[in-house]
Each structure stands twice: as structure tokens, then as C-alpha cells.
């Protein structure tokens, strides 16, 4: 998102004036979320631990039941309030409002940046 905006701003002076506060906001959010973690704080994993994990995952995969790749399975759709539930939904046109590219329909700007964190810090990212 940030990179796309920067390319647009480099080529459109009028857009740059109106969008610069938004870009500064993105930079602020990214700076807050992406605090570097020193390498010494990252867990050290040995070759032996990696090999043990590979063996464990291989054994788990072997215990999975085999299925015929050509077999077609169908599951009935569940009913909720008389409507069929699917993974895709047509957005209600009466409640639709335009939003900038990259925003969710409610105007929320998702952070698509990844940061290096340890397992202890992953709970903080959910807040």
C-alpha cells in the first residue's frame, strides 16, 4: 500500500498535497508495529531440532487417511435465517459506500506489513 501510494505521489503533485497526511499516518503506524528484534532474542534452533521436527511431521502425514484424488465430495450448505451460507457473499448494494483502494468496506486500513517477532510477542500483534 505504501509503495503504491509513493509511486502515485511522485507523479501527481495535486494528489501529493491531499494524500501526504495519510502517508505520514501509515509511516507512523508501521514504525510503531515494526520494532526490530535483536538477533540474540530470536530462538536458536539446531539442525537436530529441525530434523526431529521433519521426522515428526512425516510420521503425522503417514498417519493421515489416504483419499482418492478423483473422488468428489459434496457437503450441503448450512441454512442461516433462510439464507444459504457460502464463502462468497454479494455485498448489499443499499449499504455499499465507495472506499479508497486498499481499504476494507468499513474504511479500515489493514496493515499488510510483516514484522519479525518471537513467539512471546505474537500476542501483542493481535491488539
Coordinates of C-alpha atoms in Angstrom, one line a residue:
X1 CA 0.0 0.0 0.0
X2 CA 2.7 2.5 1.0
X3 CA 4.8 1.7 -2.1
X4 CA 1.9 2.2 -4.5
X5 CA 1.0 5.5 -2.9
X6 CA 4.6 6.7 -3.1
X7 CA 4.6 6.0 -6.9
X8 CA 1.4 7.9 -7.4
X9 CA 2.6 10.8 -5.3
X10 CA 5.8 11.0 -7.3
X11 CA 3.8 11.6 -10.5
X12 CA 0.9 13.8 -9.3
X13 CA 1.5 17.0 -7.3
X14 CA -2.2 17.6 -6.6
X15 CA -2.6 14.2 -5.2
X16 CA 0.6 14.6 -3.1
X17 CA -0.9 17.5 -1.2
X18 CA -4.0 15.7 -0.3
X19 CA -2.6 12.3 0.5
X20 CA 0.6 13.3 2.3
X21 CA -1.1 13.3 5.8
X22 CA -2.3 9.8 5.1
X23 CA 1.2 8.6 4.1
X24 CA 2.6 10.1 7.3
X25 CA -0.1 8.2 9.2
X26 CA 0.9 4.9 7.5
X27 CA 4.6 5.6 8.3
X28 CA 3.7 6.3 12.0
X29 CA 1.7 3.0 12.2
X30 CA 4.4 1.0 10.5
X31 CA 7.1 2.4 12.8
X32 CA 5.1 1.5 15.9
X33 CA 4.4 -2.0 14.7
X34 CA 7.9 -2.9 13.3
X35 CA 10.2 -2.5 16.2
X36 CA 13.3 -4.5 15.4
X37 CA 14.0 -7.6 17.5
X38 CA 17.7 -8.2 18.2
X39 CA 19.0 -11.5 16.7
X40 CA 20.1 -12.5 20.2
X41 CA 16.5 -12.5 21.3
X42 CA 15.4 -14.9 18.5
X43 CA 15.1 -18.6 19.4
X44 CA 18.1 -20.7 18.3
X45 CA 17.1 -23.8 16.5
X46 CA 19.7 -26.6 16.0
X47 CA 19.9 -28.9 13.0
X48 CA 18.9 -31.8 15.3
X49 CA 15.7 -30.0 16.3
X50 CA 14.9 -29.3 12.7
X51 CA 15.5 -32.9 11.8
X52 CA 13.3 -34.1 14.7
X53 CA 10.5 -31.8 13.5
X54 CA 10.8 -33.2 10.0
X55 CA 10.6 -36.8 11.3
X56 CA 7.6 -35.9 13.5
X57 CA 5.7 -34.2 10.6
X58 CA 6.5 -37.0 8.3
X59 CA 5.1 -39.6 10.8
X60 CA 1.9 -37.4 11.2
X61 CA 1.5 -37.2 7.4
X62 CA 1.8 -41.0 7.1
X63 CA -1.0 -41.5 9.7
X64 CA -3.4 -39.3 7.7
X65 CA -6.1 -41.4 5.9
X66 CA -5.5 -41.6 2.2
X67 CA -8.1 -40.3 -0.1
X68 CA -8.8 -40.8 -3.8
X69 CA -7.9 -37.5 -5.5
X70 CA -10.6 -38.2 -8.1
X71 CA -13.3 -38.6 -5.5
X72 CA -15.7 -35.7 -5.4
X73 CA -17.2 -34.9 -2.1
X74 CA -20.2 -32.6 -1.6
X75 CA -21.4 -31.0 1.6
X76 CA -24.8 -29.5 1.9
X77 CA -24.8 -25.7 2.6
X78 CA -26.0 -24.8 6.1
X79 CA -29.0 -22.6 6.4
X80 CA -28.9 -19.4 8.5
X81 CA -32.1 -17.3 8.7
X82 CA -33.4 -18.9 5.5
X83 CA -30.3 -17.9 3.5
X84 CA -27.6 -20.2 2.2
X85 CA -24.1 -19.7 3.7
X86 CA -21.2 -19.6 1.3
X87 CA -17.7 -18.3 1.5
X88 CA -18.6 -15.6 -1.1
X89 CA -21.3 -13.1 -0.4
X90 CA -22.8 -10.4 -2.6
X91 CA -22.4 -7.1 -0.8
X92 CA -25.7 -5.4 0.0
X93 CA -25.9 -2.6 -2.6
X94 CA -28.0 -0.4 -0.3
X95 CA -25.3 -0.4 2.3
X96 CA -22.4 -0.1 -0.2
X97 CA -20.2 3.0 0.1
X98 CA -17.2 3.7 -2.0
X99 CA -13.8 3.5 -0.3
X100 CA -10.2 4.1 -1.3
X101 CA -8.3 1.2 -2.9
X102 CA -6.7 -0.8 -0.2
X103 CA -9.4 -0.1 2.4
X104 CA -11.9 -2.5 3.7
X105 CA -15.6 -1.6 3.2
X106 CA -15.8 -0.1 6.7
X107 CA -12.9 2.3 6.0
X108 CA -10.4 0.3 8.0
X109 CA -6.9 0.2 6.5
X110 CA -5.4 -3.2 7.1
X111 CA -1.7 -3.5 7.8
X112 CA -0.1 -5.8 5.3
X113 CA 3.4 -5.4 6.7
X114 CA 5.1 -8.3 8.4
X115 CA 7.4 -7.8 11.3
X116 CA 10.0 -10.1 12.8
X117 CA 8.7 -11.2 16.2
X118 CA 9.3 -14.0 18.6
X119 CA 6.5 -16.3 19.8
X120 CA 6.2 -14.3 23.0
X121 CA 5.5 -11.1 21.0
X122 CA 2.8 -12.5 18.7
X123 CA 0.1 -11.9 21.3
X124 CA 0.9 -8.2 21.2
X125 CA 0.2 -8.1 17.4
X126 CA -3.4 -9.1 17.9
X127 CA -4.2 -6.0 20.0

